[in-house]
Coordinates of C-alpha atoms in Angstrom, one line a residue:
Chain P
M1 CA 0.0 0.0 0.0
R2 CA 1.3 3.5 -0.9
H3 CA 2.2 5.8 2.0
E4 CA 1.8 9.6 1.7
I5 CA 4.6 10.3 4.1
L6 CA 8.0 8.7 4.8
T7 CA 8.7 8.5 8.5
L8 CA 12.2 8.3 9.6
R9 CA 13.4 7.8 13.2
T10 CA 16.9 9.0 14.2
P11 CA 19.0 7.1 16.7
E12 CA 18.2 9.8 19.2
G13 CA 14.5 8.7 19.0
I14 CA 13.3 11.7 17.1
E15 CA 10.8 11.0 14.3
F16 CA 10.6 13.3 11.3
T17 CA 8.3 12.9 8.3
L18 CA 8.8 13.7 4.7
P19 CA 5.6 14.2 2.6
L20 CA 5.9 12.1 -0.5
A21 CA 5.1 13.6 -3.9
G22 CA 2.4 11.9 -5.9
P23 CA 2.4 10.9 -9.6
V24 CA 0.4 13.9 -10.8
S25 CA 2.7 16.6 -9.3
R26 CA 5.8 14.6 -10.5
M27 CA 4.3 14.3 -14.0
L28 CA 3.7 18.1 -14.1
A29 CA 7.3 18.7 -13.0
W30 CA 8.5 16.4 -15.7
A31 CA 6.4 18.2 -18.3
I32 CA 8.0 21.5 -17.3
D33 CA 11.4 19.9 -17.5
V34 CA 10.7 18.5 -21.0
A35 CA 9.6 22.0 -22.1
C36 CA 12.9 23.4 -20.6
V37 CA 15.0 20.8 -22.5
G38 CA 13.0 21.5 -25.6
A39 CA 13.6 25.3 -25.3
A40 CA 17.3 24.8 -24.6
G41 CA 17.4 22.5 -27.6
A42 CA 15.8 25.2 -29.8
A43 CA 18.4 27.7 -28.5
L44 CA 21.1 25.2 -29.4
G45 CA 19.6 25.1 -32.9
G46 CA 19.9 28.8 -33.1
I47 CA 23.6 28.7 -32.1
A48 CA 24.2 26.0 -34.6
G49 CA 22.8 28.3 -37.3
G50 CA 25.9 30.5 -36.6
L51 CA 28.2 27.5 -36.7
Q52 CA 26.8 26.6 -40.2
L53 CA 28.9 29.5 -41.5
V54 CA 32.0 27.6 -40.5
S55 CA 31.0 24.1 -41.3
A56 CA 27.6 22.5 -41.8
D57 CA 29.0 19.1 -40.8
L58 CA 30.5 20.4 -37.5
A59 CA 27.3 22.3 -36.8
T60 CA 25.2 19.2 -37.1
A61 CA 27.6 17.2 -35.0
A62 CA 27.7 19.9 -32.3
V63 CA 23.9 20.0 -32.1
T64 CA 23.6 16.2 -32.0
V65 CA 26.1 15.9 -29.2
A66 CA 24.9 19.0 -27.3
Y67 CA 21.3 17.9 -27.4
F68 CA 22.2 14.4 -26.3
V69 CA 24.2 15.8 -23.4
L70 CA 21.3 18.1 -22.5
Q71 CA 18.8 15.3 -22.5
M72 CA 20.9 13.0 -20.5
G73 CA 22.6 15.5 -18.3
Y74 CA 19.8 18.0 -17.5
G75 CA 18.3 16.0 -14.6
M76 CA 21.7 15.0 -13.3
V77 CA 23.3 18.4 -13.3
C78 CA 20.2 20.2 -11.9
E79 CA 19.5 17.7 -9.2
W80 CA 23.1 17.7 -8.0
A81 CA 23.6 21.5 -8.2
W82 CA 20.2 22.3 -6.7
R83 CA 20.2 19.5 -4.1
G84 CA 17.6 17.3 -5.6
Q85 CA 15.7 19.8 -7.7
T86 CA 15.2 20.5 -11.4
L87 CA 13.4 23.5 -12.8
G88 CA 10.2 21.6 -12.9
K89 CA 10.6 20.3 -9.3
R90 CA 11.4 23.8 -8.1
V91 CA 8.2 25.2 -9.6
L92 CA 6.1 22.3 -8.2
R93 CA 8.1 22.5 -4.9
L94 CA 9.4 18.9 -5.1
R95 CA 12.8 17.6 -4.1
V96 CA 14.7 14.3 -4.6
V97 CA 16.1 13.1 -1.3
D98 CA 17.8 10.0 0.0
A99 CA 15.2 7.4 1.0
Q100 CA 17.0 6.9 4.3
G101 CA 17.3 10.6 5.1
L102 CA 21.0 10.6 4.4
R103 CA 23.0 12.9 2.2
L104 CA 22.1 12.6 -1.5
K105 CA 25.1 11.2 -3.4
P106 CA 26.1 12.0 -7.0
S107 CA 25.9 8.3 -7.9
Q108 CA 22.3 8.3 -6.7
V109 CA 21.4 11.3 -8.9
V110 CA 23.1 9.7 -11.9
I111 CA 21.5 6.3 -11.4
R112 CA 17.9 7.6 -11.0
N113 CA 18.3 9.6 -14.2
L114 CA 20.0 6.9 -16.2
L115 CA 17.3 4.4 -15.4
R116 CA 14.6 6.7 -16.8
A117 CA 15.3 4.6 -20.0
V118 CA 13.2 1.8 -18.4
D119 CA 10.8 4.0 -16.5
A120 CA 9.8 5.8 -19.7
L121 CA 8.8 2.6 -21.4
P122 CA 6.7 1.9 -23.4
A123 CA 5.7 5.6 -23.6
F124 CA 5.0 8.6 -21.4
Y125 CA 6.6 6.9 -18.3
L126 CA 3.9 4.2 -18.1
V127 CA 6.3 1.8 -16.4
G128 CA 7.6 4.4 -14.0
G129 CA 4.1 5.7 -13.3
A130 CA 2.8 2.2 -12.5
A131 CA 5.8 1.6 -10.3
M132 CA 5.0 4.8 -8.4
V133 CA 1.4 3.9 -7.8
L134 CA 2.3 0.4 -6.6
S135 CA 5.3 1.4 -4.6
R136 CA 5.0 2.1 -0.8
H137 CA 7.0 5.3 -1.1
A138 CA 5.8 6.4 -4.6
Q139 CA 9.1 5.4 -6.2
R140 CA 9.6 4.9 -9.9
L141 CA 12.1 2.1 -10.7
G142 CA 15.0 4.6 -11.0
D143 CA 14.2 5.9 -7.5
F144 CA 14.1 2.4 -6.2
A145 CA 17.5 1.5 -7.6
A146 CA 19.1 4.7 -6.5
G147 CA 17.5 4.6 -3.0
T148 CA 15.8 8.0 -3.4
V149 CA 12.3 9.4 -2.9
V150 CA 10.7 12.6 -4.2
V151 CA 9.2 14.7 -1.5
R152 CA 7.0 17.8 -1.4
V153 CA 8.5 20.9 0.1
P154 CA 5.5 22.9 1.1
R155 CA 5.9 26.7 1.4
P156 CA 5.7 27.7 5.1
R157 CA 2.8 30.2 5.6
E158 CA 1.2 31.9 8.5
P159 CA -2.5 31.5 9.0
D160 CA -4.6 34.6 8.6
L161 CA -6.1 34.6 12.1
D162 CA -7.6 38.1 11.8
A163 CA -9.9 36.7 9.2
V164 CA -11.6 34.4 11.6
L165 CA -10.8 35.7 15.1
P166 CA -12.1 39.3 15.3
G167 CA -10.7 39.9 18.8
K168 CA -13.9 39.4 20.8
Y169 CA -13.9 38.3 24.4
N170 CA -13.0 34.6 24.6
S171 CA -14.5 32.9 27.7
L172 CA -12.2 29.9 27.3
R173 CA -9.2 32.1 28.1
A174 CA -10.7 32.9 31.5
L175 CA -9.4 29.6 32.8
P176 CA -5.7 29.5 31.9
H177 CA -5.1 25.9 33.2
L178 CA -7.9 24.5 31.0
A179 CA -6.6 26.6 28.1
A180 CA -3.1 25.0 28.6
R181 CA -4.7 21.6 28.7
L182 CA -6.6 22.3 25.5
R183 CA -3.3 23.3 23.7
R184 CA -1.7 20.0 24.8
R185 CA -4.6 17.7 24.0
V186 CA -5.7 19.0 20.6
T187 CA -3.4 17.5 18.0
P188 CA -1.8 19.7 15.3
D189 CA -3.9 18.1 12.6
E190 CA -7.1 18.8 14.6
A191 CA -6.1 22.4 15.2
W192 CA -5.3 22.9 11.6
L193 CA -8.6 21.3 10.5
A194 CA -10.5 23.7 12.8
L195 CA -8.6 26.7 11.5
R196 CA -9.3 25.7 7.9
A197 CA -12.9 25.0 8.6
L198 CA -13.3 28.6 10.0
L199 CA -11.4 30.1 7.0
R200 CA -13.7 28.3 4.5
R201 CA -16.9 28.4 6.5
D202 CA -18.6 30.7 4.0
E203 CA -18.1 28.2 1.2
L204 CA -20.1 25.6 3.0
D205 CA -23.8 24.9 2.4
P206 CA -25.7 26.2 5.5
A207 CA -27.0 22.8 6.6
A208 CA -23.6 21.2 6.1
R209 CA -22.0 24.1 8.0
V210 CA -24.2 23.6 11.0
S211 CA -23.7 19.9 11.0
F212 CA -19.9 20.0 10.5
F213 CA -19.3 22.6 13.2
R214 CA -21.6 20.6 15.6
E215 CA -19.4 17.5 15.1
L216 CA -16.2 19.4 15.3
A217 CA -17.3 21.3 18.5
A218 CA -18.5 18.0 20.1
H219 CA -15.1 16.5 19.4
L220 CA -13.2 19.5 20.8
R221 CA -15.5 19.6 23.9
S222 CA -14.6 16.0 24.6
Q223 CA -10.9 16.9 24.8
V224 CA -11.3 19.3 27.7
Q225 CA -14.3 19.7 30.0
Y226 CA -15.0 23.3 30.6
P227 CA -17.5 24.3 33.4
P228 CA -21.0 24.6 31.8
E229 CA -21.3 28.3 32.8
V230 CA -18.3 29.1 30.6
V231 CA -19.5 27.4 27.4
E232 CA -23.2 27.1 27.6
T233 CA -24.0 30.3 25.8
L234 CA -21.6 29.5 22.9
T235 CA -22.8 28.2 19.6
D236 CA -20.9 25.3 18.1
E237 CA -19.1 27.6 15.6
Q238 CA -18.3 30.1 18.3
Y239 CA -16.9 27.3 20.4
V240 CA -14.6 26.2 17.6
R241 CA -13.5 29.8 17.0
N242 CA -12.6 30.2 20.6
V243 CA -10.6 27.0 20.7
V244 CA -8.7 28.1 17.6
D245 CA -8.1 31.5 19.3
V246 CA -6.7 29.7 22.4
I247 CA -4.4 27.5 20.4
F248 CA -3.1 29.8 17.8
R249 CA -3.0 33.1 19.7
T250 CA -0.5 32.5 22.5
E251 CA 0.9 35.9 23.1
R252 CA -1.9 37.9 24.8
Chain X
M1 CA 4.7 20.9 26.6
I2 CA 5.6 24.5 25.8
L3 CA 3.7 27.0 27.8
D4 CA 5.3 30.1 26.4
L5 CA 5.8 29.7 22.7
E6 CA 7.0 33.2 22.2
R7 CA 9.8 32.8 24.7
F8 CA 10.6 29.3 23.3
L9 CA 11.0 30.8 19.8
R10 CA 13.0 33.8 21.0
L11 CA 15.5 31.4 22.7
E12 CA 15.7 28.7 20.1
R13 CA 15.4 30.6 16.8
P14 CA 19.0 31.9 16.8
L15 CA 20.3 28.4 17.3
W16 CA 18.2 27.1 14.4
R17 CA 19.5 29.9 12.2
E18 CA 23.1 29.0 13.2
L19 CA 22.4 25.3 12.4
E20 CA 20.8 26.3 9.1
A21 CA 23.9 28.3 8.2
Q22 CA 26.2 25.4 9.0
L23 CA 24.1 23.1 6.9
E24 CA 24.2 25.5 4.0
R25 CA 28.0 25.6 4.2
L26 CA 28.3 21.8 4.4
E27 CA 25.9 21.2 1.6
R28 CA 27.6 23.7 -0.6
D29 CA 31.0 22.1 -0.1
P30 CA 30.6 18.4 1.0
H31 CA 34.3 18.0 1.1
R32 CA 34.9 20.7 3.6
A33 CA 36.6 19.4 6.7
L34 CA 35.3 20.6 10.0
G35 CA 37.5 21.3 13.0
V36 CA 36.8 19.5 16.3
D37 CA 35.1 22.5 17.8
E38 CA 32.9 23.0 14.7
V39 CA 31.9 19.3 14.9
R40 CA 31.0 19.6 18.6
R41 CA 29.0 22.8 17.9
F42 CA 27.2 21.2 14.9
H43 CA 26.4 18.1 17.0
Y44 CA 25.1 20.3 19.8
L45 CA 22.9 22.3 17.5
Y46 CA 21.6 19.1 15.9
Q47 CA 20.7 17.6 19.2
R48 CA 19.1 20.9 20.3
A49 CA 17.0 21.1 17.2
S50 CA 16.0 17.4 17.7
S51 CA 14.9 18.2 21.2
D52 CA 13.0 21.3 20.0
L53 CA 11.2 19.1 17.4
A54 CA 10.2 16.6 20.1
Q55 CA 8.6 19.5 22.1
V56 CA 6.9 21.1 19.1
Q57 CA 5.4 17.7 18.1
S58 CA 3.2 17.9 21.2
F59 CA 2.2 21.5 20.4
S60 CA -0.9 21.8 18.3
S61 CA -0.8 25.3 16.9
E62 CA 2.5 25.1 15.1
P63 CA 2.4 22.6 12.2
E64 CA 4.5 24.9 10.1
L65 CA 7.1 25.2 12.8
R66 CA 7.1 21.5 13.1
R67 CA 7.7 21.1 9.4
Y68 CA 10.5 23.6 9.5
L69 CA 12.2 21.8 12.4
E70 CA 11.6 18.4 10.7
G71 CA 13.4 19.8 7.6
L72 CA 16.2 21.1 9.8
V73 CA 16.6 17.8 11.7
S74 CA 16.3 15.7 8.6
R75 CA 19.1 17.6 6.9
S76 CA 21.3 17.5 10.0
Y77 CA 20.6 13.8 10.4
G78 CA 21.8 13.2 6.9
E79 CA 25.1 15.1 7.6
T80 CA 25.6 13.5 11.1
H81 CA 24.8 9.9 10.4
E82 CA 26.1 9.6 6.8
T83 CA 28.9 7.0 7.0
R84 CA 29.2 6.1 3.3
R85 CA 32.5 7.3 2.1
L86 CA 32.2 10.6 0.3
P87 CA 33.4 10.1 -3.2
D88 CA 36.8 11.8 -3.8
R89 CA 36.9 14.9 -5.9
F90 CA 36.7 13.7 -9.4
S91 CA 40.1 13.3 -11.0
P92 CA 40.1 12.1 -14.6
R93 CA 43.6 10.7 -14.2
R94 CA 42.6 8.6 -11.1
Y95 CA 39.4 7.5 -12.8
L96 CA 41.2 6.2 -15.9
A97 CA 44.3 4.9 -14.1
E98 CA 42.6 3.2 -11.1
T99 CA 38.8 3.5 -10.6
F100 CA 37.5 2.2 -13.9
P101 CA 39.7 -0.8 -14.5
R102 CA 39.5 -1.8 -10.8
T103 CA 35.7 -1.6 -10.9
F104 CA 35.7 -3.7 -14.1
R105 CA 37.8 -6.4 -12.4
R106 CA 35.6 -6.4 -9.3
H107 CA 32.7 -7.6 -11.3
L108 CA 34.5 -10.1 -13.6
R109 CA 31.9 -12.8 -13.4
A110 CA 29.2 -10.4 -14.6
F111 CA 31.5 -9.5 -17.5
A112 CA 32.1 -13.1 -18.2
L113 CA 28.4 -13.9 -18.3
A114 CA 27.7 -10.9 -20.6
A115 CA 30.5 -11.9 -22.9
A116 CA 29.3 -15.5 -22.9
V117 CA 25.8 -14.5 -23.8
T118 CA 27.0 -12.2 -26.6
L119 CA 29.2 -15.1 -27.9
A120 CA 26.2 -17.4 -27.7
G121 CA 24.2 -14.9 -29.8
T122 CA 27.1 -14.7 -32.3
V123 CA 27.3 -18.4 -32.7
F124 CA 23.5 -18.6 -33.1
G125 CA 23.4 -15.8 -35.7
G126 CA 26.3 -17.3 -37.6
L127 CA 24.8 -20.8 -37.6
A128 CA 21.4 -19.4 -38.6
V129 CA 22.8 -17.6 -41.7
A130 CA 25.1 -20.5 -42.6
L131 CA 22.3 -23.1 -42.4
D132 CA 19.3 -21.1 -43.6
A133 CA 19.5 -18.7 -46.4
D134 CA 16.2 -17.0 -45.4
A135 CA 17.5 -16.1 -42.0
K136 CA 19.6 -13.2 -43.2
P137 CA 16.9 -10.6 -43.9
A138 CA 15.1 -11.6 -40.7
L139 CA 18.2 -11.3 -38.5
I140 CA 20.0 -8.3 -40.1
P141 CA 17.8 -5.2 -39.8
F142 CA 20.1 -2.9 -41.8
S143 CA 19.2 -2.3 -45.4
H144 CA 22.8 -1.6 -46.4
L145 CA 23.8 -5.1 -45.2
E146 CA 21.0 -7.0 -46.9
G147 CA 22.7 -7.2 -50.3
D148 CA 25.4 -9.5 -51.5
P149 CA 28.7 -8.9 -49.6
S150 CA 30.9 -9.3 -52.7
R151 CA 28.9 -6.7 -54.5
R152 CA 29.2 -4.3 -51.7
V153 CA 32.9 -4.8 -51.4
A154 CA 33.4 -4.3 -55.1
E155 CA 31.4 -1.0 -54.9
E156 CA 33.3 0.2 -51.9
E157 CA 36.7 -0.6 -53.4
S158 CA 35.9 1.0 -56.7
A159 CA 34.3 4.1 -55.3
S160 CA 36.0 7.2 -56.7
E161 CA 34.3 9.6 -54.3
D162 CA 34.3 9.9 -50.5
R163 CA 30.7 9.1 -49.7
L164 CA 31.2 10.5 -46.2
S165 CA 32.7 13.7 -47.5
G166 CA 31.2 16.7 -45.6
R167 CA 29.4 14.6 -43.1
K168 CA 32.0 12.6 -41.2
A169 CA 31.6 14.6 -38.0
S170 CA 27.8 14.4 -38.0
F171 CA 28.0 10.7 -38.8
S172 CA 30.4 10.2 -35.9
S173 CA 28.2 12.2 -33.5
M174 CA 25.2 10.2 -34.5
L175 CA 27.0 6.9 -33.9
M176 CA 28.3 8.1 -30.5
T177 CA 24.9 9.2 -29.2
H178 CA 23.0 6.3 -30.6
N179 CA 25.4 3.7 -29.2
T180 CA 25.5 5.4 -25.8
R181 CA 21.7 5.4 -25.6
V182 CA 21.7 1.7 -26.4
A183 CA 24.4 1.1 -23.8
V184 CA 22.5 3.0 -21.1
F185 CA 19.4 1.0 -22.0
C186 CA 21.3 -2.2 -21.7
L187 CA 22.3 -1.1 -18.2
A188 CA 18.8 0.0 -17.3
L189 CA 17.4 -3.3 -18.4
G190 CA 19.2 -4.8 -15.4
L191 CA 16.0 -3.7 -13.6
T192 CA 14.2 -6.6 -15.3
W193 CA 16.3 -8.9 -13.1
G194 CA 18.8 -8.9 -15.9
T195 CA 16.5 -10.6 -18.4
G196 CA 16.3 -7.6 -20.7
T197 CA 20.1 -7.1 -20.5
L198 CA 20.7 -10.7 -21.5
I199 CA 18.2 -10.5 -24.4
L200 CA 19.8 -7.3 -25.7
L201 CA 23.3 -8.8 -25.4
F202 CA 22.2 -12.0 -27.2
Y203 CA 20.5 -10.0 -29.9
N204 CA 23.7 -7.9 -30.5
G205 CA 25.6 -11.1 -30.8
V206 CA 23.1 -12.5 -33.3
I207 CA 23.5 -9.6 -35.6
L208 CA 27.3 -9.7 -35.3
G209 CA 27.4 -13.4 -36.0
A210 CA 25.0 -13.2 -38.9
V211 CA 26.9 -10.4 -40.6
A212 CA 30.3 -12.1 -40.0
V213 CA 29.3 -15.4 -41.4
D214 CA 27.6 -13.7 -44.4
Y215 CA 30.9 -11.9 -45.3
I216 CA 33.1 -14.9 -44.5
A217 CA 31.0 -17.2 -46.6
A218 CA 31.3 -14.7 -49.5
G219 CA 35.1 -14.8 -49.2
Q220 CA 35.3 -11.3 -47.9
T221 CA 37.0 -12.0 -44.6
P222 CA 39.8 -9.3 -45.0
F223 CA 37.2 -6.7 -45.8
L224 CA 35.1 -7.8 -42.8
L225 CA 38.0 -7.6 -40.4
G226 CA 39.2 -4.3 -41.9
W227 CA 35.8 -2.8 -41.7
L228 CA 34.7 -4.0 -38.2
L229 CA 37.9 -4.3 -36.2
P230 CA 39.0 -0.7 -36.0
H231 CA 35.9 0.4 -34.2
G232 CA 34.5 -3.0 -33.2
A233 CA 37.5 -3.7 -31.1
I234 CA 36.3 -1.0 -28.7
E235 CA 32.6 -0.9 -29.5
I236 CA 31.8 -4.5 -29.0
P237 CA 33.6 -4.8 -25.6
A238 CA 31.8 -1.5 -24.6
F239 CA 28.5 -3.1 -25.1
V240 CA 29.6 -6.1 -23.2
L241 CA 30.7 -3.8 -20.4
A242 CA 27.3 -2.1 -20.5
G243 CA 25.8 -5.6 -20.1
Q244 CA 28.2 -6.2 -17.2
A245 CA 26.8 -3.1 -15.5
G246 CA 23.2 -4.3 -16.2
L247 CA 24.0 -7.6 -14.7
V248 CA 25.7 -6.0 -11.6
L249 CA 22.4 -4.1 -11.2
A250 CA 20.5 -7.3 -11.6
S251 CA 22.7 -9.2 -9.1
A252 CA 22.1 -6.4 -6.6
L253 CA 18.4 -6.6 -7.2
I254 CA 18.3 -10.4 -6.9
G255 CA 20.9 -10.8 -4.2
W256 CA 23.2 -13.1 -6.1
G257 CA 27.0 -12.9 -5.9
G258 CA 27.7 -12.2 -2.2
W259 CA 27.3 -8.5 -2.3
G260 CA 29.3 -6.4 -3.4
G261 CA 28.3 -8.0 -6.7
W262 CA 29.1 -10.8 -9.1
G263 CA 32.8 -11.7 -9.2
T264 CA 33.4 -10.2 -5.7
S265 CA 34.6 -12.4 -2.9
S266 CA 33.0 -12.1 0.4
A267 CA 36.2 -10.6 1.8
Q268 CA 36.2 -8.0 -0.9
A269 CA 32.5 -7.3 -0.4
G270 CA 33.1 -6.8 3.3
S271 CA 35.9 -4.4 2.7
R272 CA 34.6 -2.5 -0.3
G273 CA 31.0 -3.3 -1.2
A274 CA 29.9 -2.8 2.4
R275 CA 31.9 0.5 2.5
D276 CA 29.1 2.2 0.7
I277 CA 26.3 0.8 2.8
P278 CA 25.1 3.2 5.4
T279 CA 25.8 2.0 8.9
R280 CA 25.7 3.8 12.2
R281 CA 27.7 3.4 15.3
V282 CA 25.8 2.1 18.2
A283 CA 26.5 2.6 21.8
G284 CA 29.3 0.1 22.2
G285 CA 31.0 1.4 19.1
R286 CA 30.0 -1.6 17.0
R287 CA 29.5 -0.7 13.4
D288 CA 26.9 -3.1 12.6
E289 CA 23.4 -1.7 12.1
P290 CA 21.8 -0.1 9.1
S291 CA 20.9 3.4 9.9
V292 CA 17.5 3.5 8.4
G293 CA 14.7 3.3 10.9
Q294 CA 11.7 1.4 9.8
S295 CA 12.7 1.1 6.1
S296 CA 15.8 -0.8 7.2
A297 CA 17.3 -2.4 4.2
A298 CA 19.5 -4.9 5.9
G299 CA 16.9 -6.0 8.3
G300 CA 17.5 -5.7 12.0
S301 CA 20.6 -5.5 14.0
A302 CA 22.5 -8.5 12.8
P303 CA 26.2 -8.1 12.2
L304 CA 26.9 -6.7 8.8
N305 CA 27.0 -9.6 6.5
P306 CA 27.2 -8.6 2.8
E307 CA 25.4 -11.8 1.7
A308 CA 22.5 -11.2 4.0
L309 CA 21.9 -7.6 2.9
G310 CA 18.4 -6.4 1.9
V311 CA 17.7 -5.3 -1.6
A312 CA 17.9 -1.5 -0.9
A313 CA 21.3 -1.9 0.8
R314 CA 22.6 -4.0 -2.1
L315 CA 21.4 -1.4 -4.7
R316 CA 23.0 1.3 -2.6
A317 CA 26.3 -0.5 -2.6
A318 CA 26.1 -1.2 -6.4
G319 CA 25.2 2.4 -7.4
P320 CA 28.7 3.9 -7.5
D321 CA 30.1 1.0 -9.5
L322 CA 27.3 1.3 -12.0
V323 CA 28.2 4.9 -12.6
V324 CA 31.9 4.1 -13.0
L325 CA 31.2 1.4 -15.5
I326 CA 28.7 3.3 -17.6
A327 CA 31.0 6.3 -17.7
G328 CA 33.8 4.1 -19.0
V329 CA 31.4 2.7 -21.6
G330 CA 30.5 6.2 -22.7
L331 CA 34.2 7.1 -23.2
M332 CA 34.8 3.9 -25.2
L333 CA 31.8 4.6 -27.4
I334 CA 33.0 8.1 -28.1
W335 CA 36.3 6.7 -29.3
A336 CA 34.5 4.0 -31.3
G337 CA 32.3 6.6 -33.0
L338 CA 35.3 8.6 -34.1
V339 CA 37.1 5.6 -35.5
E340 CA 34.0 4.3 -37.3
A341 CA 33.4 7.5 -39.1
F342 CA 36.9 8.6 -39.8
L343 CA 38.7 5.2 -40.4
S344 CA 36.4 2.1 -40.6
Q345 CA 34.5 3.3 -43.6
Y346 CA 37.6 3.7 -45.8
H347 CA 38.8 0.5 -47.5
E348 CA 41.4 -0.5 -50.1
P349 CA 42.8 1.0 -52.1
V350 CA 42.5 4.1 -49.8
L351 CA 43.6 2.2 -46.7
P352 CA 45.2 -1.3 -46.8
Y353 CA 43.2 -3.9 -44.9
A354 CA 46.3 -5.1 -43.2
L355 CA 46.8 -1.6 -41.7
K356 CA 43.2 -1.4 -40.5
I357 CA 43.3 -4.9 -39.1
A358 CA 46.6 -4.2 -37.3
F359 CA 45.1 -1.0 -35.9
G360 CA 42.1 -2.9 -34.5
A361 CA 44.3 -5.7 -33.1
V362 CA 46.5 -3.1 -31.3
E363 CA 43.3 -1.5 -29.8
L364 CA 42.0 -4.9 -28.7
V365 CA 45.3 -5.9 -27.0
G366 CA 45.6 -2.4 -25.5
L367 CA 42.1 -2.5 -24.1
T368 CA 42.6 -6.0 -22.7
F369 CA 45.9 -5.0 -21.1
Y370 CA 44.3 -1.8 -19.7
L371 CA 41.3 -3.6 -18.2
A372 CA 43.3 -6.5 -16.9
F373 CA 46.4 -4.8 -15.4
V374 CA 46.2 -1.0 -15.1
G375 CA 45.8 0.2 -11.5
R376 CA 46.1 -3.3 -10.2
E377 CA 46.4 -3.5 -6.4
K378 CA 48.6 -6.1 -4.7
R379 CA 45.6 -7.7 -2.9
E380 CA 43.6 -8.1 -6.1
P381 CA 43.3 -11.8 -7.1

């Protein structure tokens, strides 16, 4: 079964995760790379036009060799120079990394690019695509042989809290020990889900909005029991909003 | 649990920045040697970031901070726990005088198998053409070789014009790039557990055998040798070496050959093949455990035994040798492409066959000597 993340554990007992790139984003990155190689090939053709003045034979030979080197070397040079990224991977925020979390070696970069010859079979990377879908870590055959994986490198971004937390009085903050317990018990994924739900609440159908926030609030209420007098006047959505305020706004 | 995130960030962020700067420097120049104090500081910063990550993992509001720290810890982990030997700075002299021929000799059995399969194909192709007249058009897919050899020889020898005039360089570049692509494909087919590599080698042999017997049967042996030997003395071994690389890949995949690879003794594998397998030092200083957590390639904490390595560790060990071999094949094919375009296509009376045959023989002897003896170490068998 395919995993969406690769989890590694250091000898110090610290776990870290690498979000694996899926076939679609990798295909898009590949398409950009193909376009780049094509554009560079066209530029080579232009330069060869100048060489034709000296010798048509030499110009043809130079273009043939240069285009071959470009095709074979583009991925290797870019991934080595930019630590696992080609232009396409930079645009899609992907990166080739060692599957064991170690330093990426030049031989790994070369092998994964050379073995594209088989991954690209019979056309449009069907073999490589199938291998990625079937592989646990979304590896094409070249990645498997080289011991590499392609991970996503998401752009860090700050949540727009002012859009959802207008700075009203928050009764949950009145009890600091329960607020601290709330921060500890709510998992990062739950907190992020609650924040996203608030950011996108206006996109929801009214009935679905009520139902969704009821479920979310019930779950959050089960994490920390507040005295009834603190929370009884809060609607479900207001409760979720106050929880998000407690979790994300720590500097009041 | 972190109660005061702001204070936590204020205290830790400068250390993260310092670690990030050290990582940038290390990644920019992997050969940079760190002093003892720098190593200590780096290790301290890595452990501090690991500890911060452990704290942040329990803190719900900071998934981005967690991701940032995970990135920092993963990069530091790679630098700290990497024990595979860093490849030396590339030196063409060392590559040609030591690395390439030694790597070739380390995988002699794979080469022998590749050569045997090519030879089997040659015998098959030769016998097929000798015994069945209809076999020739089926086995030789090149239109210029389909005709009568004697007629071609007569045409070539009586030609008054240089048919490659004005296109020798482009013909040469076409040969180089095409042959290199085929060689890379031959290596890559090792991923089919070697089946594809063997088929390609056999097929190359079939064509060679069919053409050779066709010309020999027509009484054109001098022409054949004069035509094929100058470039074939390098090109044909280059394809066999590409097959050798493919079989090395296959052997790593399958687990045959007591890893480091076919033709490698266990002792060699332990001293060299295992050198490139990541290991980490455990508390007692034993160097025996693969560093990967759950995706452990060698499986568990058994002492490092090259023959018991998992597939990922074997492939990891094979990688550098594959690159060395295929780079050598590329160089050989560049030479062969030049010779084929500028020498092989010229026949008597322009160039005497004896001279061309002698040139090819010298190349073959030179190549054999180079691969067999250059850069030989005392402990090599």
